[in-house]
Short mmCIF file of C-alpha atoms (C1' of nucleotides) and ligand atoms in Angstrom, two decimals:
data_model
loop_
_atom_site.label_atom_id
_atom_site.label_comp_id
_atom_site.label_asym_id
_atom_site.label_seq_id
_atom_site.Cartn_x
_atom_site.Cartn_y
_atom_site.Cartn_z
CA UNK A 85 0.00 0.00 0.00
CA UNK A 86 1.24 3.13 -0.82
CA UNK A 87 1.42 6.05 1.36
CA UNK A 88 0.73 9.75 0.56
CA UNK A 89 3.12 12.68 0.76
CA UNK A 90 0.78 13.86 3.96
CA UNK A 91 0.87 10.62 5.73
CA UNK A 92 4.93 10.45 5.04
CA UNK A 93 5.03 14.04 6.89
CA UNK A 94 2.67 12.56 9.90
CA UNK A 95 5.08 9.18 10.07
CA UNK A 96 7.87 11.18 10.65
CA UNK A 97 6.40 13.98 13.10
CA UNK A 98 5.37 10.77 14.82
CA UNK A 99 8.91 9.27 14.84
CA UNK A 100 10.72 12.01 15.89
CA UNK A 101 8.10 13.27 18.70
CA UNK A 102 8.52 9.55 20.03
CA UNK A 103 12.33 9.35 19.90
CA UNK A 104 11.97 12.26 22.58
CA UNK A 105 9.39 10.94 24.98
CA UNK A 106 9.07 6.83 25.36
CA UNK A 107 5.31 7.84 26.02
CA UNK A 108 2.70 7.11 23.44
CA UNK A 109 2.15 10.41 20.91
CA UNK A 110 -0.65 12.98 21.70
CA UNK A 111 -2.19 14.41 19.29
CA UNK A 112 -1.54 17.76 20.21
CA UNK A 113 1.82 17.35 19.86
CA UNK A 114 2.00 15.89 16.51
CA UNK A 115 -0.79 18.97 15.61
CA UNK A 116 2.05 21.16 17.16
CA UNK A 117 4.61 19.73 14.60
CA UNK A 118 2.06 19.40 11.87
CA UNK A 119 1.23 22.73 11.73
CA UNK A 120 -2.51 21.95 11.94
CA UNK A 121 -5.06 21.42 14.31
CA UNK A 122 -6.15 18.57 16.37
CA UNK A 123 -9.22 17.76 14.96
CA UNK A 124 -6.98 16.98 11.40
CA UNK A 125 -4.67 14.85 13.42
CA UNK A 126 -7.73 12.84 14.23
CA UNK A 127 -8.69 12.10 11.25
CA UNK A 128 -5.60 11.39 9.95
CA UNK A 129 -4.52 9.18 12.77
CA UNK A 130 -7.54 7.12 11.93
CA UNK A 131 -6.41 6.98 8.23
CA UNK A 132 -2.97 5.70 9.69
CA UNK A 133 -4.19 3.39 11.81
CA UNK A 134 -6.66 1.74 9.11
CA UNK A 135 -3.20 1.36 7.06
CA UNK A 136 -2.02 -0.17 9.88
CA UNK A 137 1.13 2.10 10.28
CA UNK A 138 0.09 2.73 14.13
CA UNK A 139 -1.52 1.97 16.77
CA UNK A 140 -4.04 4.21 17.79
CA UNK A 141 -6.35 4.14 20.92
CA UNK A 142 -9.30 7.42 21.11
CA UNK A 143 -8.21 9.66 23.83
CA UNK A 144 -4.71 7.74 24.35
CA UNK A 145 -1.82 8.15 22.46
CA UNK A 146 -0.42 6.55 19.35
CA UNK A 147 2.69 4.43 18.63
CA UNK A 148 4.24 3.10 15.26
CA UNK A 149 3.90 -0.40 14.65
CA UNK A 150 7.17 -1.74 12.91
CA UNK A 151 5.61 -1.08 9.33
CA UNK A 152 5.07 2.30 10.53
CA UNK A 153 8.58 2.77 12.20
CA UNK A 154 9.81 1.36 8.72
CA UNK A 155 8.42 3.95 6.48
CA UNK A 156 9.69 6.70 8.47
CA UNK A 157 12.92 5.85 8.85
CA UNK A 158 13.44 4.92 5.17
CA UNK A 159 11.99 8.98 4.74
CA UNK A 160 14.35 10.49 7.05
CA UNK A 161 17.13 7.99 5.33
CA UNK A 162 15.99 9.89 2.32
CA UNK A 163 16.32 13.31 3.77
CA UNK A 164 19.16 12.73 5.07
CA UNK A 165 20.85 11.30 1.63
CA UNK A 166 19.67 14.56 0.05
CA UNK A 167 20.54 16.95 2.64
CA UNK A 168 24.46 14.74 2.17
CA UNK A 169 24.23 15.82 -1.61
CA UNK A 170 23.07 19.50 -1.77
CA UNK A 171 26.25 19.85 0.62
CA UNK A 172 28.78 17.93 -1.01
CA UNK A 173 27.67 18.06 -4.76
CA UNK A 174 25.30 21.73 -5.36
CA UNK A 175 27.54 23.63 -3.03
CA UNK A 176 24.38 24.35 -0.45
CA UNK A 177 25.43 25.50 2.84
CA UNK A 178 24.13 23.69 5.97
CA UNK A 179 21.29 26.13 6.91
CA UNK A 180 19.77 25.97 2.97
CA UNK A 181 19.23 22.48 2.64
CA UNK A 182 16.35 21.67 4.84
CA UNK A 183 13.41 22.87 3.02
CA UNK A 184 14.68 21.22 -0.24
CA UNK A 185 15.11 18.22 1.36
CA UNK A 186 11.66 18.05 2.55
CA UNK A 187 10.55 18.11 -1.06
CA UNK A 188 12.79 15.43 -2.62
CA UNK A 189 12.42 13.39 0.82
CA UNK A 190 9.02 12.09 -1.07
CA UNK A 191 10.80 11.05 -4.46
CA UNK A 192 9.54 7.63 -4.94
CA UNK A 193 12.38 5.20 -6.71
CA UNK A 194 14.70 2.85 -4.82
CA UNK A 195 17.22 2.48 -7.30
CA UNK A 196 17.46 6.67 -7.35
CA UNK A 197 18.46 6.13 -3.42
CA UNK A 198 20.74 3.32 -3.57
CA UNK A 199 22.14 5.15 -6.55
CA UNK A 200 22.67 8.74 -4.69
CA UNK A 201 24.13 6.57 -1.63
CA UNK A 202 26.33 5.62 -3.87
CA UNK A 203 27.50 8.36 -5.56
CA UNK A 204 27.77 10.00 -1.72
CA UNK A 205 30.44 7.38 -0.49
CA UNK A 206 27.68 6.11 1.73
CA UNK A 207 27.82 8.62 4.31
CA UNK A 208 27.10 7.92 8.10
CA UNK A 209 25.86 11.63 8.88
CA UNK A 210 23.71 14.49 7.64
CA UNK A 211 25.37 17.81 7.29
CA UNK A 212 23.97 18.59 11.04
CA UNK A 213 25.52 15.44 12.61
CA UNK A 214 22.44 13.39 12.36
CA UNK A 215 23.11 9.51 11.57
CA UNK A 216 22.00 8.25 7.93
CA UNK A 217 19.83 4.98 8.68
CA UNK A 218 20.39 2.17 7.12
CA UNK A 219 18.46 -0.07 3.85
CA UNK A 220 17.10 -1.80 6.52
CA UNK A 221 15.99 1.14 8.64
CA UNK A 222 18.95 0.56 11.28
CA UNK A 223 20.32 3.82 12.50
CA UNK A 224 23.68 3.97 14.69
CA UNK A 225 23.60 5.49 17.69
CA UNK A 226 26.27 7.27 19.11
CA UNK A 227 27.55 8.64 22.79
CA UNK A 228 27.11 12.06 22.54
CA UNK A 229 25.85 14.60 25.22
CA UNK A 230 24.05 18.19 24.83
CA UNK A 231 26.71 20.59 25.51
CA UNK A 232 25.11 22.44 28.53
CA UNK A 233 25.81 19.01 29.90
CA UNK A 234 29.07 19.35 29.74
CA UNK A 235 32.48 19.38 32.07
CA UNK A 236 34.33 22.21 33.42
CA UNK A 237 37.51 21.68 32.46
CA UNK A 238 36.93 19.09 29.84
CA UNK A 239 37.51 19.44 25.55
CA UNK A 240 34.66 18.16 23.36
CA UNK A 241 33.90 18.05 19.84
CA UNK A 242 31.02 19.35 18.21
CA UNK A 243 29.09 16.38 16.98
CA UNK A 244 26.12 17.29 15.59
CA UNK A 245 23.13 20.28 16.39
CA UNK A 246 19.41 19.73 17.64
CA UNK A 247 18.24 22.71 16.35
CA UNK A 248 18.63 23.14 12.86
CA UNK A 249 17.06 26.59 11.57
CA UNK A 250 18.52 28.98 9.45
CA UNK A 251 19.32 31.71 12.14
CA UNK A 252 21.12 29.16 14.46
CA UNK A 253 23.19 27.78 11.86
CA UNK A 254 23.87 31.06 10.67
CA UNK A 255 24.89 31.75 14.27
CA UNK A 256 27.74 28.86 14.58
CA UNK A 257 28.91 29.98 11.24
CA UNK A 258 29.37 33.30 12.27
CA UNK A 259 31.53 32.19 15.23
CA UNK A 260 33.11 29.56 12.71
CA UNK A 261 31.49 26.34 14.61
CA UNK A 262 30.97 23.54 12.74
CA UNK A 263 30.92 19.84 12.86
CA UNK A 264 34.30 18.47 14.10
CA UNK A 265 35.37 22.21 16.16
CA UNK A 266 37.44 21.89 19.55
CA UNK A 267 34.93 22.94 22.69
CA UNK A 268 36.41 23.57 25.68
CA UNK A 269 34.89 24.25 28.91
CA UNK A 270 36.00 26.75 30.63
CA UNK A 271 33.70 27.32 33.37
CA UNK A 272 29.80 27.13 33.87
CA UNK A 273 28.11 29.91 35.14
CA UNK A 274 25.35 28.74 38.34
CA UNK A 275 23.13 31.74 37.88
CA UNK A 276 22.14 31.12 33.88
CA UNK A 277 23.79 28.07 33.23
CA UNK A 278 25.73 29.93 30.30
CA UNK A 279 29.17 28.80 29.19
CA UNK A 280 32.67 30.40 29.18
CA UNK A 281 33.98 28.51 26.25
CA UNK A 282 37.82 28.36 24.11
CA UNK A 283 37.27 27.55 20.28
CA UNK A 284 39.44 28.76 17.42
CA UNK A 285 41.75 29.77 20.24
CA UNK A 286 39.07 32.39 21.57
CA UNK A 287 36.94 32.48 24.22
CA UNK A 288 33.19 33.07 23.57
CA UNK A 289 30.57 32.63 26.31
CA UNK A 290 27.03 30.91 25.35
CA UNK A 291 23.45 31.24 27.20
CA UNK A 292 21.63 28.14 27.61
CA UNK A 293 19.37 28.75 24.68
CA UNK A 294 22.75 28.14 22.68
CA UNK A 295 24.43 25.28 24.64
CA UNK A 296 20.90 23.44 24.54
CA UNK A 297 21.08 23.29 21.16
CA UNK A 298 24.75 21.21 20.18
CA UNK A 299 25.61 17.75 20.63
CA UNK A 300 29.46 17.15 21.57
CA UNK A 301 31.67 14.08 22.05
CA UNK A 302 34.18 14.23 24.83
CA UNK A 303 38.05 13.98 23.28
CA UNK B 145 1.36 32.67 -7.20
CA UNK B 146 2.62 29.38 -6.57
CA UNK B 147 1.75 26.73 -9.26
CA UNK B 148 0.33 22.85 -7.92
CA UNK B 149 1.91 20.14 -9.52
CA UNK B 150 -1.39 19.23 -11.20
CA UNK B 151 -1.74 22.61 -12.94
CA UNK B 152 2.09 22.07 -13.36
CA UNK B 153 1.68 19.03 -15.45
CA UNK B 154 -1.80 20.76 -17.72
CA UNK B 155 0.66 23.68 -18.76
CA UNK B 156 2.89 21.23 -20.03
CA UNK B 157 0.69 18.47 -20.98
CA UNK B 158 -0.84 21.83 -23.39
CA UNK B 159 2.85 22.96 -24.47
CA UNK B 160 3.70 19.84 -25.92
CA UNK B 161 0.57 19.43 -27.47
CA UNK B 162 0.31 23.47 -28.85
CA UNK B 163 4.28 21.99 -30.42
CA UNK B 164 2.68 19.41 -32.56
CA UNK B 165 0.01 21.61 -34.13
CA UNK B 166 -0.18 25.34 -34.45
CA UNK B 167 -3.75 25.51 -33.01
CA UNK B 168 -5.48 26.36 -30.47
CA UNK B 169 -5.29 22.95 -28.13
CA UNK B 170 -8.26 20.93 -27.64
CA UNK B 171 -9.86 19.82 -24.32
CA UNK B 172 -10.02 16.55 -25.32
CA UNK B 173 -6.45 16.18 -26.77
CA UNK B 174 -5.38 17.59 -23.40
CA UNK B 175 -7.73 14.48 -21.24
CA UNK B 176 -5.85 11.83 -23.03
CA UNK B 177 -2.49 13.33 -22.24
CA UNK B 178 -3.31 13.76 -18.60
CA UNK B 179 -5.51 10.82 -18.79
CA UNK B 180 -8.64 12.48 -17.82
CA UNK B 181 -11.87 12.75 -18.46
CA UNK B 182 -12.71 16.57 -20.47
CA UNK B 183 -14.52 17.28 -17.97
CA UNK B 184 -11.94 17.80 -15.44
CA UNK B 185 -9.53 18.89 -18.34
CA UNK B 186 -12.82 21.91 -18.41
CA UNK B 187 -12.43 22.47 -14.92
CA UNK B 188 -8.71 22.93 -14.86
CA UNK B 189 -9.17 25.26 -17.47
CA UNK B 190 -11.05 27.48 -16.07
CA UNK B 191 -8.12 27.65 -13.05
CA UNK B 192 -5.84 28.08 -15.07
CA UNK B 193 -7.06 31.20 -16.97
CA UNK B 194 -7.69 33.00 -13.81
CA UNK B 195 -4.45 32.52 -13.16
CA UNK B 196 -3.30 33.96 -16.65
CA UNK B 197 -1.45 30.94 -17.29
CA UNK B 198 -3.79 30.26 -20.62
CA UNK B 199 -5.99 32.06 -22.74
CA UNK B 200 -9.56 30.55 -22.68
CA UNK B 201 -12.73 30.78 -24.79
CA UNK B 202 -15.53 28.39 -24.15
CA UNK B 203 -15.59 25.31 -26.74
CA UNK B 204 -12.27 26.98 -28.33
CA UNK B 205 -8.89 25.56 -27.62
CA UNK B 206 -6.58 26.99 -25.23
CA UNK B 207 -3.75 28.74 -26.02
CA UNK B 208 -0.47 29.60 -23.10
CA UNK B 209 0.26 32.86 -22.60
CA UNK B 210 3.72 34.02 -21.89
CA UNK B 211 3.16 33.32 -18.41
CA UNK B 212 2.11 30.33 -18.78
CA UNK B 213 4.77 28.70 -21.21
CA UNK B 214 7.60 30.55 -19.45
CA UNK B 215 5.87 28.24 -16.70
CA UNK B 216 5.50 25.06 -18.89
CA UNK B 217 9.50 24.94 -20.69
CA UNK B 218 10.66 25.83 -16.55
CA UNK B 219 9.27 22.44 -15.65
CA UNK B 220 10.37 21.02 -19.29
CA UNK B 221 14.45 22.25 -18.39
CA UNK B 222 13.85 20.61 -15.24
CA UNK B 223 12.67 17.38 -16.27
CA UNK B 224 15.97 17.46 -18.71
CA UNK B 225 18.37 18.02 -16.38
CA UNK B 226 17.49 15.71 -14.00
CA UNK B 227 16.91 12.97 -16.60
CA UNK B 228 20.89 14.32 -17.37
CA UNK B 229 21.93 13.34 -13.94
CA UNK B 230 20.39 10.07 -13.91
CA UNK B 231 22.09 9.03 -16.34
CA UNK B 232 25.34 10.80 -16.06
CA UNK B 233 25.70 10.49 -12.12
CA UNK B 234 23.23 7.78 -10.91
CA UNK B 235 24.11 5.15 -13.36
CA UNK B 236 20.68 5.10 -14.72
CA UNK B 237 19.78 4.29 -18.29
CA UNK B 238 17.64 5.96 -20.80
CA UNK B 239 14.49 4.24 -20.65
CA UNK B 240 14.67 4.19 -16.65
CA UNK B 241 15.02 7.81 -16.44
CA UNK B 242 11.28 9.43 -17.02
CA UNK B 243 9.19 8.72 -14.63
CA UNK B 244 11.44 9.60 -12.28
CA UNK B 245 12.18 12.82 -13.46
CA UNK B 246 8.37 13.41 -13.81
CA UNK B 247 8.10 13.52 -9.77
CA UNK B 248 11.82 15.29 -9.73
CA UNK B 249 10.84 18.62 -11.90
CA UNK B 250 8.21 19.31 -9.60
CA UNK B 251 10.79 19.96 -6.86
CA UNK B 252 11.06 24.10 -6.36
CA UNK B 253 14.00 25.32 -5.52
CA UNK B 254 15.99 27.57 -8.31
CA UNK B 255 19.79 27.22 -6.36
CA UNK B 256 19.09 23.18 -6.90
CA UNK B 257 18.34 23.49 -10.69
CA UNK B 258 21.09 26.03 -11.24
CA UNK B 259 23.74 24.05 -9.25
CA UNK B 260 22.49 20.70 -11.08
CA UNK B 261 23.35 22.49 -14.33
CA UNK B 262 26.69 23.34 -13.26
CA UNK B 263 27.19 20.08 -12.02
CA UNK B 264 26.52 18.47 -14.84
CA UNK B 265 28.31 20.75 -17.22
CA UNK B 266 25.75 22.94 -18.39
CA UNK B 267 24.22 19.78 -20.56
CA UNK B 268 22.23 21.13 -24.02
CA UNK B 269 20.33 17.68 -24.40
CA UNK B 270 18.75 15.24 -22.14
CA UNK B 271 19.40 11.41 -22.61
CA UNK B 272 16.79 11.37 -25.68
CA UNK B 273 18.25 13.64 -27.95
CA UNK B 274 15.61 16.85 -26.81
CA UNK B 275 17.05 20.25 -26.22
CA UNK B 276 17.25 21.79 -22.62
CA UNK B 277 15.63 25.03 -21.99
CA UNK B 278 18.28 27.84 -20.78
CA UNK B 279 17.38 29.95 -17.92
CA UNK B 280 15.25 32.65 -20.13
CA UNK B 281 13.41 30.03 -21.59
CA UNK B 282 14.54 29.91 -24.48
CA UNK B 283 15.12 26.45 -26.44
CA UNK B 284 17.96 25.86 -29.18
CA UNK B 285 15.88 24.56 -32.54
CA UNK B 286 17.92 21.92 -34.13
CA UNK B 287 17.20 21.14 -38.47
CA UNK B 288 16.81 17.69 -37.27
CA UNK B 289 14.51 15.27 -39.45
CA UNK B 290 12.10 12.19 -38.83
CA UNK B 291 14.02 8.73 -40.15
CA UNK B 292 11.11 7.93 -42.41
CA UNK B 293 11.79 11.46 -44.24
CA UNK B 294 15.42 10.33 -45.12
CA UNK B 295 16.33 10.17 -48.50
CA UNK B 296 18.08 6.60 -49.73
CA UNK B 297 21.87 6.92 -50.16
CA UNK B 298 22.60 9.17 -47.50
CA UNK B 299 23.93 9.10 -44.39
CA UNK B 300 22.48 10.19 -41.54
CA UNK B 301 23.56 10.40 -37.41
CA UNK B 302 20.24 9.56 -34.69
CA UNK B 303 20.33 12.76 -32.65
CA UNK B 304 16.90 11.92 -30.68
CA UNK B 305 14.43 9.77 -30.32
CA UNK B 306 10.44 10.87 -30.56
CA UNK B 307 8.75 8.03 -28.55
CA UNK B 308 10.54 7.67 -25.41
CA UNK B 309 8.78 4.74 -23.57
CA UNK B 310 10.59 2.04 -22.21
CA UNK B 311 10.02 -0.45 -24.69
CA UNK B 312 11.15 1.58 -27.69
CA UNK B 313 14.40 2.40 -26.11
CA UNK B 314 15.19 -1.34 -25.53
CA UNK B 315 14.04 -1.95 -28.69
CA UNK B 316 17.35 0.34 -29.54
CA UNK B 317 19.08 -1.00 -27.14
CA UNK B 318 19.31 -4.37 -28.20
CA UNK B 319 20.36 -2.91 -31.92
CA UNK B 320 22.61 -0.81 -30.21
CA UNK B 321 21.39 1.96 -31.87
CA UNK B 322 21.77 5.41 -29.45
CA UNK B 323 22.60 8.89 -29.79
CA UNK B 324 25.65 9.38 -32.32
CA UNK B 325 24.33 6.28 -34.46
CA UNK B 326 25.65 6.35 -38.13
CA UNK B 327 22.57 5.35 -40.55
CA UNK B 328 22.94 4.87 -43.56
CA UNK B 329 19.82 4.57 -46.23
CA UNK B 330 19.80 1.72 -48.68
CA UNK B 331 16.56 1.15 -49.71
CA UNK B 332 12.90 2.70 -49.03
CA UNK B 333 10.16 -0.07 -49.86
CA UNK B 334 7.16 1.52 -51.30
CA UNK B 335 4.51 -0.85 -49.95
CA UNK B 336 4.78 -0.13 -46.52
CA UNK B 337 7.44 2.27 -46.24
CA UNK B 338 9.66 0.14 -44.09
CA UNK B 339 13.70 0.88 -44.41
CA UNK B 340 16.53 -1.33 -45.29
CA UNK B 341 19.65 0.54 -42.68
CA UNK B 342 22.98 0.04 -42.25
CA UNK B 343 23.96 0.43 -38.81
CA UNK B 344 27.24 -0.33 -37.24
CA UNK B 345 28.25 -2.27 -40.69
CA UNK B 346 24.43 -4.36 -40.16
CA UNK B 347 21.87 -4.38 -41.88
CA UNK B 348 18.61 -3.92 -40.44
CA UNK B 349 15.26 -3.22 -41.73
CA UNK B 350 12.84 -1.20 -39.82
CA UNK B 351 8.50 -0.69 -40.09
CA UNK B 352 7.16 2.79 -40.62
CA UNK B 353 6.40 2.72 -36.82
CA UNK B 354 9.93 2.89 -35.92
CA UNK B 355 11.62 5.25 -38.50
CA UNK B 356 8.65 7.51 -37.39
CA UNK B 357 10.13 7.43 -33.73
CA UNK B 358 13.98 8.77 -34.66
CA UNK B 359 15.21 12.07 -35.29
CA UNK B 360 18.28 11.86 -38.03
CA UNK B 361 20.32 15.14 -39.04
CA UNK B 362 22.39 14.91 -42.27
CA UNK B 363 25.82 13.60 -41.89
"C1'" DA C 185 -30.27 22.89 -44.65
"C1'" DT C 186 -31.46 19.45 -41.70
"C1'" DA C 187 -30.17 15.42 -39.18
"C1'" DT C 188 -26.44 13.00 -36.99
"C1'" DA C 189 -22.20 12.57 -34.64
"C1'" DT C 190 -18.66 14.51 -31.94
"C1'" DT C 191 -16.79 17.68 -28.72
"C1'" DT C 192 -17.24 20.49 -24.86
"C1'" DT C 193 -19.42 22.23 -20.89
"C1'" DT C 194 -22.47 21.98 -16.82
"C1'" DA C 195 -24.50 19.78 -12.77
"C1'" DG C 196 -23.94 17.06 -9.06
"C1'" DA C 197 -21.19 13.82 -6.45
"C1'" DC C 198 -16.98 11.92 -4.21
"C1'" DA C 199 -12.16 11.38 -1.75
"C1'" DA C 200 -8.30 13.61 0.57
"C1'" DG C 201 -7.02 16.84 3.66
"C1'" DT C 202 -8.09 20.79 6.05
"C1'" DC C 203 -10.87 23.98 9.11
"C1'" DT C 204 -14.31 25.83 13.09
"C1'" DA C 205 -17.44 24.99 16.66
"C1'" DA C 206 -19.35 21.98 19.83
"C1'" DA C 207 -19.46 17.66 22.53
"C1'" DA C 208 -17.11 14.07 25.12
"C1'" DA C 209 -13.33 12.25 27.66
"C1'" DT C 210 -9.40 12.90 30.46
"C1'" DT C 211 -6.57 15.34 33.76
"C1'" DA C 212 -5.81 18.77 37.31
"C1'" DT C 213 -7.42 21.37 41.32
"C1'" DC C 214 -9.55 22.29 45.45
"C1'" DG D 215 -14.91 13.40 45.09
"C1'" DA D 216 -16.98 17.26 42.80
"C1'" DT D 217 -15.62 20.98 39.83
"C1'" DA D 218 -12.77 23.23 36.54
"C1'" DA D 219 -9.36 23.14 32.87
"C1'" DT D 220 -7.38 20.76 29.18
"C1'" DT D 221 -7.22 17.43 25.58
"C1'" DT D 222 -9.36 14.84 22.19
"C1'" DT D 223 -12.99 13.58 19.23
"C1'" DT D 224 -17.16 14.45 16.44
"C1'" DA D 225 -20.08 17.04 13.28
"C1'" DG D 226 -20.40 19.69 9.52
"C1'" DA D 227 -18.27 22.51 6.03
"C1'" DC D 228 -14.69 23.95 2.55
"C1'" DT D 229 -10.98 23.29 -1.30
"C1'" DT D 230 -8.66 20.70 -4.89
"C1'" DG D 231 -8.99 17.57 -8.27
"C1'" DT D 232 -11.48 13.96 -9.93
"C1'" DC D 233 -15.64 11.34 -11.80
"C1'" DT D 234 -20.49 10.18 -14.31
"C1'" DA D 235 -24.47 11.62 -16.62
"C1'" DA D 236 -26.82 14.96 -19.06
"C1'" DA D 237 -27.15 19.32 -21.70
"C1'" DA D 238 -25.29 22.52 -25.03
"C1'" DA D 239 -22.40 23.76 -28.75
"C1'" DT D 240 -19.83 22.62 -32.79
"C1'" DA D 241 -18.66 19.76 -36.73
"C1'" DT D 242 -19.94 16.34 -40.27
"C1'" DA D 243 -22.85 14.06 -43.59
"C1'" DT D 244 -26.47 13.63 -46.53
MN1 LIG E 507 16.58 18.49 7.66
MN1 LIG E 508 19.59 17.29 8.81
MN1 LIG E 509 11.14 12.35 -19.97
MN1 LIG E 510 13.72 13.07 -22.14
#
DNA sequence: ATATATTTTTAGACAAGTCTAAAAATTATC
DNA sequence: GATAATTTTTAGACTTGTCTAAAAATATAT
């Protein structure tokens, strides 16, 4: 059975909302993600559920069942893939590809996949330090932390970001942060829980909002 | 204002009709392109001259306006190009390549389609012999001729190919006749107009149905 | 020129996906 | 545990794009 472009875009509000919570999925927070209101995520969780891609209980919240999980993952493996090329091959900077790659995400064609994999080297990571899944949806998980989590005293790597909007990215690019940059802590502050930190061999100091926001590897 | 894909694929379902004719194009002629019924084909028309895409007259054909074929040969260069990097980059061949590229030159995004071109080397023909659109619109004519039109004794190279489904192409394929093809004309048979060729030092002899599919330019 | 055939348009209906407003269920508060 | 606040679902409507069946216009044939 094949699924629409809308029900794609609901699978993977309803994977990502889950990967954050281990609690079934309320509607109101896919509706959030969605952009819509509740009373379309109803419907459309009953659409889902008829296709058997969840589970879905009135009034409680939903889950994917393993076909669901599937499709989802193979999307995001998708976005991913073309997020990898509009970086390495069109010369798109980190903060532009997103809304492309929400278009082509929905390209239907294995072969064009495998083939773009291909031509990619088979990357591991997205251009924002997210893992590639798998053909057979399996995504590698890795050890990193959120850098407000971090050590005083300690050196990390930047890893990967959690928030991946334009004006953020445009942020770390100003400061010349990327993936693979040398964070180190130099102290925490207790009243805001910013950070006094040493990259490039300077010493720039982030609020919370910021240090939320990056994933980091310690050395 | 923003196109849909459906009204996407009318204007161009009506351009490459309006190419084969001179006329105004007729509703019908445009419902067994799409595959519709003329009654929808009415409806869309009616959408699509309020958007001054096409000029409309009830029970007249429908011509584009400027708008609306600067709209149409848009969608036409990208279909091209990314039939071009099918087969150039993803190691796909000819007859794989359109549908594909039917749900690819719906993708918006004018950095993608002008880094694609560059990428691929600024490409002048897609994998089937027909001429990309530049930029402006504007499309380089070719004095190419139909195979059946091609006088005995002379020479001739295949520069495109006019039916591009699947089965035609690996109809070619197994002659290993392609883009670049010497043919050479040794006999025209009256009764049914079929073709004795020589290509690559064989000869073959073709049916009206297939010298009516290849485009030939004068050696 | 009149009758017939074909093409095109209209009228009314349907599916997908969305909305608002109201009802029902769940959760939080006192 | 009753009441209030929040969440979720239902009911009914709208838009886009499609369909069938019937009416209107145009084209063809005698
Ligand atoms: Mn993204
Ligand atoms: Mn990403
Ligand atoms: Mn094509
Ligand atoms: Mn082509």
């Amino acid at each position: 059975m094949l699924t629409t472009l809308t029900e794609e875009n609901y699978l993977k509000a309803i994977y990502h909302i889950s990967q954050t919570s281990k609690k079934g999925v309320s509607t109101n927070a896919i509706a959030k993600k969605i952009d819509a209101k509740a009373s379309s995520v109803t419907d459309m969780l009953k659409k889902l559920a008829d296709k058997n891609l969840i589970t879905y209980i009135k009034y409680k919240g939903v889950n994917l069942t393993e076909k669901g999980r599937l499709t989802a993952v193979d999307i995001i493996r998708k976005h991913r893939l073309w997020e990898v090329f509009l970086v390495d091959k069109l010369n798109f900077s980190w903060d532009e590809v997103h809304d492309v790659a929400e278009q082509l995400e929905h390209i239907k064609s294995p072969k064009l996949i495998n083939e773009l994999d291909a031509l990619l080297d088979f990357p591991t990571h997205d251009p924002h330090g997210d893992p590639i899944p798998d053909k057979n949806g399996q995504i590698q998980r890795t050890d990193k932390i959120v850098l407000s989590q971090a050590s005083v005293g300690e050196t990390y790597t930047c890893v990967g970001v959690i928030d991946s909007s334009s004006d953020f990215l445009k942020y770390l690019d100003k400061h010349q942060i990327g993936l693979g940059s040398k964070i180190h802590v130099i102290e925490k502050e207790d009243f805001d829980q910013s950070m006094s930190l040493e990259i490039n061999s300077k010493t720039i100091v982030m609020s919370k909002s910021i240090t939320n926001n990056l994933f980091v590897k310690k050395l």
